[in-house]
Amino acid sequence: EPEEGVFDFKWLDKAIEVLGNTGLKVIIGTPTATPPSWLVHKYPEILPVDADGIQMKNGVRKYYCHSNKIYRQYANNIATKLAQRYGDNPHIAGWQIDNEFGDHNTVRCYCPRCREAFINWCQNKYNSLDALNTAWGTVFWSQEYSAWEQIDLPYPRREIGLNPGHLLDYYRFSSDQVVEFSENQVAPIRRYISKTQWITTNVIPTYWEIDFKKLA
């Protein structure tokens, strides 16, 4: 998608045909690990923010926030376009979602979108602030929350340490965002591909920030 809404598949058509005619099978990887520059320029809020509050810039790969709804929509769209075009192609063996989730320390983001999503995640898990306060032990050091909007992300900036319950849930939330981001592409692909094509992704099991069992 070199321009918004403009899709060029000619080069990919040719590559698949050439490889297929030699008897090789092709795995298509969705291109979402590297958002195009036009997309980043139009929606800079899709870029992730590190624990020091510094926003990552584009130029290499994995420069997106898994929670960002705008990027999820664009990722869903390109996955849908690819699946519609190649879902019944006999040369296609399967599909790879994104690329190496968690690489370059990219699981955890501290942007405003993640804070909003984290609060929603906590609401769904605990249903009430009383339950959250009990689980996190917020009575210690006057950490009790009386409104959901008081909850922030656990920025690792203090030598004194962080609430372990708060931190653990943020870690679990961050992993769940990766899983949701993946499923956001799996769903439309599965809708259009043939039964002989499979869907997977390439994982690096030493990236313990992700629950790979849940992802699988």
CSV table of C-alpha atoms in Angstrom, one decimal:
chain,number,residue,atom,x,y,z
A,1,GLU,CA,0.0,0.0,0.0
A,2,PRO,CA,2.5,2.7,-1.2
A,3,GLU,CA,-0.3,5.3,-0.8
A,4,GLU,CA,-3.4,5.2,1.4
A,5,GLY,CA,-6.0,3.1,-0.4
A,6,VAL,CA,-3.7,2.3,-3.3
A,7,PHE,CA,-2.6,-1.3,-3.4
A,8,ASP,CA,0.0,-2.8,-5.7
A,9,PHE,CA,0.2,-6.6,-5.9
A,10,LYS,CA,1.8,-7.0,-9.3
A,11,TRP,CA,5.3,-7.7,-7.9
A,12,LEU,CA,3.9,-10.2,-5.4
A,13,ASP,CA,1.7,-11.9,-8.1
A,14,LYS,CA,4.8,-12.4,-10.2
A,15,ALA,CA,7.0,-13.7,-7.3
A,16,ILE,CA,4.3,-16.2,-6.3
A,17,GLU,CA,3.9,-17.4,-9.9
A,18,VAL,CA,7.6,-17.8,-10.5
A,19,LEU,CA,8.1,-19.7,-7.2
A,20,GLY,CA,5.0,-21.8,-7.6
A,21,ASN,CA,5.9,-22.8,-11.2
A,22,THR,CA,9.1,-24.3,-9.9
A,23,GLY,CA,7.2,-26.4,-7.4
A,24,LEU,CA,7.8,-24.2,-4.3
A,25,LYS,CA,5.2,-23.3,-1.8
A,26,VAL,CA,4.9,-19.7,-0.5
A,27,ILE,CA,4.3,-18.4,3.0
A,28,ILE,CA,2.9,-14.8,3.0
A,29,GLY,CA,3.9,-12.6,5.9
A,30,THR,CA,1.6,-9.7,6.7
A,31,PRO,CA,3.6,-6.5,6.4
A,32,THR,CA,2.5,-5.0,9.7
A,33,ALA,CA,5.9,-5.1,11.5
A,34,THR,CA,6.8,-2.0,9.4
A,35,PRO,CA,4.1,0.6,9.0
A,36,PRO,CA,4.7,2.8,5.9
A,37,SER,CA,6.0,6.3,6.3
A,38,TRP,CA,2.8,7.9,5.0
A,39,LEU,CA,0.8,6.2,7.7
A,40,VAL,CA,3.1,7.2,10.5
A,41,HIS,CA,3.1,10.8,9.2
A,42,LYS,CA,-0.7,10.9,9.1
A,43,TYR,CA,-1.1,9.2,12.4
A,44,PRO,CA,1.9,9.7,14.6
A,45,GLU,CA,0.0,8.5,17.6
A,46,ILE,CA,0.4,4.9,16.4
A,47,LEU,CA,4.1,5.1,17.4
A,48,PRO,CA,4.9,3.5,20.8
A,49,VAL,CA,6.2,5.4,23.9
A,50,ASP,CA,9.0,3.9,26.1
A,51,ALA,CA,9.1,4.0,29.9
A,52,ASP,CA,10.9,7.3,29.8
A,53,GLY,CA,8.1,8.9,27.9
A,54,ILE,CA,10.1,9.1,24.6
A,55,GLN,CA,8.1,8.3,21.5
A,56,MET,CA,9.8,5.9,19.1
A,57,LYS,CA,10.3,7.0,15.5
A,58,ASN,CA,9.9,5.0,12.3
A,59,GLY,CA,12.8,3.9,10.2
A,60,VAL,CA,13.6,0.3,11.1
A,61,ARG,CA,10.8,-2.0,12.3
A,62,LYS,CA,8.4,-2.8,15.1
A,63,TYR,CA,7.5,0.9,15.6
A,64,TYR,CA,3.9,0.6,16.4
A,65,CYS,CA,1.7,0.4,19.5
A,66,HIS,CA,-0.3,-2.9,19.7
A,67,SER,CA,-3.2,-1.2,21.5
A,68,ASN,CA,-3.7,1.6,18.9
A,69,LYS,CA,-7.1,1.2,17.3
A,70,ILE,CA,-6.1,3.2,14.2
A,71,TYR,CA,-3.2,0.9,13.4
A,72,ARG,CA,-5.2,-2.2,14.2
A,73,GLN,CA,-7.7,-1.0,11.6
A,74,TYR,CA,-5.0,-0.5,8.9
A,75,ALA,CA,-3.5,-3.9,9.8
A,76,ASN,CA,-6.8,-5.6,9.6
A,77,ASN,CA,-7.4,-4.0,6.2
A,78,ILE,CA,-4.1,-5.0,4.6
A,79,ALA,CA,-4.5,-8.6,6.0
A,80,THR,CA,-8.0,-8.7,4.5
A,81,LYS,CA,-6.8,-7.4,1.1
A,82,LEU,CA,-4.1,-10.1,1.0
A,83,ALA,CA,-6.4,-12.9,2.0
A,84,GLN,CA,-9.0,-11.9,-0.5
A,85,ARG,CA,-6.4,-12.0,-3.3
A,86,TYR,CA,-4.4,-15.1,-2.3
A,87,GLY,CA,-6.8,-17.1,-0.2
A,88,ASP,CA,-7.4,-19.7,-2.9
A,89,ASN,CA,-4.0,-19.5,-4.6
A,90,PRO,CA,-2.7,-23.1,-4.9
A,91,HIS,CA,0.9,-21.9,-4.5
A,92,ILE,CA,0.2,-20.5,-1.0
A,93,ALA,CA,1.0,-22.9,1.8
A,94,GLY,CA,0.2,-20.6,4.7
A,95,TRP,CA,0.4,-17.2,6.4
A,96,GLN,CA,2.7,-15.6,9.0
A,97,ILE,CA,1.2,-12.9,11.2
A,98,ASP,CA,3.5,-9.8,11.6
A,99,ASN,CA,7.1,-10.7,12.5
A,100,GLU,CA,8.8,-11.8,15.7
A,101,PHE,CA,6.4,-10.3,18.3
A,102,GLY,CA,8.4,-8.8,21.1
A,103,ASP,CA,11.6,-8.1,19.2
A,104,HIS,CA,13.5,-5.0,20.1
A,105,ASN,CA,11.8,-4.7,23.5
A,106,THR,CA,8.4,-3.7,21.9
A,107,VAL,CA,5.8,-5.5,24.0
A,108,ARG,CA,5.3,-2.8,26.6
A,109,CYS,CA,4.1,0.7,25.6
A,110,TYR,CA,3.4,3.7,27.8
A,111,CYS,CA,1.4,5.9,25.4
A,112,PRO,CA,-2.0,7.4,26.3
A,113,ARG,CA,-3.8,4.8,24.2
A,114,CYS,CA,-2.2,2.1,26.3
A,115,ARG,CA,-3.2,3.8,29.6
A,116,GLU,CA,-6.8,3.9,28.4
A,117,ALA,CA,-6.7,0.3,27.2
A,118,PHE,CA,-5.1,-0.8,30.5
A,119,ILE,CA,-7.9,0.8,32.5
A,120,ASN,CA,-10.5,-1.0,30.4
A,121,TRP,CA,-8.6,-4.2,30.9
A,122,CYS,CA,-8.6,-3.8,34.6
A,123,GLN,CA,-12.3,-3.0,34.6
A,124,ASN,CA,-13.0,-6.2,32.7
A,125,LYS,CA,-10.9,-8.2,35.0
A,126,TYR,CA,-12.0,-6.9,38.4
A,127,ASN,CA,-15.4,-5.3,37.7
A,128,SER,CA,-15.0,-3.1,40.8
A,129,LEU,CA,-12.4,-0.8,42.3
A,130,ASP,CA,-12.8,-2.6,45.6
A,131,ALA,CA,-11.7,-5.9,44.0
A,132,LEU,CA,-8.8,-4.2,42.3
A,133,ASN,CA,-7.7,-2.4,45.5
A,134,THR,CA,-7.8,-5.7,47.4
A,135,ALA,CA,-5.9,-7.6,44.7
A,136,TRP,CA,-3.2,-5.0,44.4
A,137,GLY,CA,-3.0,-4.4,48.1
A,138,THR,CA,-3.3,-0.7,47.6
A,139,VAL,CA,-4.0,0.0,51.3
A,140,PHE,CA,-0.2,-0.1,51.6
A,141,TRP,CA,1.3,3.4,51.3
A,142,SER,CA,-2.1,5.1,50.6
A,143,GLN,CA,-2.4,3.7,47.1
A,144,GLU,CA,-6.2,3.1,47.2
A,145,TYR,CA,-8.1,4.1,44.0
A,146,SER,CA,-11.5,5.8,44.3
A,147,ALA,CA,-12.0,6.3,40.5
A,148,TRP,CA,-10.9,4.3,37.5
A,149,GLU,CA,-9.3,7.3,35.9
A,150,GLN,CA,-6.9,7.6,38.7
A,151,ILE,CA,-5.1,4.4,37.5
A,152,ASP,CA,-1.9,5.1,35.6
A,153,LEU,CA,0.7,2.9,34.0
A,154,PRO,CA,3.5,1.6,36.3
A,155,TYR,CA,6.3,3.8,35.0
A,156,PRO,CA,9.6,2.1,36.1
A,157,ARG,CA,11.2,5.4,37.1
A,158,ARG,CA,11.6,5.1,40.8
A,159,GLU,CA,14.3,3.4,42.7
A,160,ILE,CA,11.9,2.6,45.6
A,161,GLY,CA,10.1,0.1,43.4
A,162,LEU,CA,6.5,-0.4,42.1
A,163,ASN,CA,3.4,-2.1,43.4
A,164,PRO,CA,3.9,-5.7,42.3
A,165,GLY,CA,0.2,-6.4,41.8
A,166,HIS,CA,-0.1,-3.3,39.6
A,167,LEU,CA,3.1,-4.3,37.7
A,168,LEU,CA,2.1,-7.9,37.1
A,169,ASP,CA,-1.3,-6.9,35.7
A,170,TYR,CA,0.4,-4.4,33.4
A,171,TYR,CA,2.7,-7.1,32.1
A,172,ARG,CA,-0.3,-9.4,31.5
A,173,PHE,CA,-2.2,-6.6,29.8
A,174,SER,CA,0.7,-5.9,27.5
A,175,SER,CA,0.9,-9.6,26.5
A,176,ASP,CA,-2.8,-9.6,25.9
A,177,GLN,CA,-2.5,-6.6,23.6
A,178,VAL,CA,0.0,-8.6,21.4
A,179,VAL,CA,-2.5,-11.5,21.3
A,180,GLU,CA,-5.4,-9.2,20.3
A,181,PHE,CA,-3.2,-7.5,17.7
A,182,SER,CA,-2.5,-10.9,16.2
A,183,GLU,CA,-6.1,-12.0,16.3
A,184,ASN,CA,-7.1,-8.8,14.6
A,185,GLN,CA,-5.3,-10.1,11.5
A,186,VAL,CA,-6.0,-13.8,11.9
A,187,ALA,CA,-9.8,-13.3,11.8
A,188,PRO,CA,-10.0,-11.8,8.3
A,189,ILE,CA,-7.4,-14.1,6.9
A,190,ARG,CA,-9.2,-17.2,8.2
A,191,ARG,CA,-12.4,-15.8,6.6
A,192,TYR,CA,-11.0,-15.9,3.1
A,193,ILE,CA,-8.3,-18.6,2.9
A,194,SER,CA,-8.8,-22.2,1.7
A,195,LYS,CA,-8.8,-25.1,4.2
A,196,THR,CA,-5.4,-26.2,2.9
A,197,GLN,CA,-3.7,-23.0,4.0
A,198,TRP,CA,-2.6,-22.5,7.6
A,199,ILE,CA,-1.9,-19.5,9.9
A,200,THR,CA,1.1,-19.2,12.2
A,201,THR,CA,3.7,-16.6,13.3
A,202,ASN,CA,7.4,-16.8,14.0
A,203,VAL,CA,8.2,-16.6,17.7
A,204,ILE,CA,11.3,-16.2,19.8
A,205,PRO,CA,10.5,-18.1,23.0
A,206,THR,CA,13.1,-16.2,25.1
A,207,TYR,CA,10.8,-13.2,24.9
A,208,TRP,CA,9.1,-14.0,28.2
A,209,GLU,CA,7.1,-10.7,28.0
A,210,ILE,CA,4.5,-12.6,25.8
A,211,ASP,CA,2.3,-15.5,26.9
A,212,PHE,CA,3.1,-17.6,23.8
A,213,LYS,CA,0.6,-20.3,24.9
A,214,LYS,CA,-2.2,-17.8,24.7
A,215,LEU,CA,-0.9,-16.4,21.4
A,216,ALA,CA,-0.7,-19.9,19.9
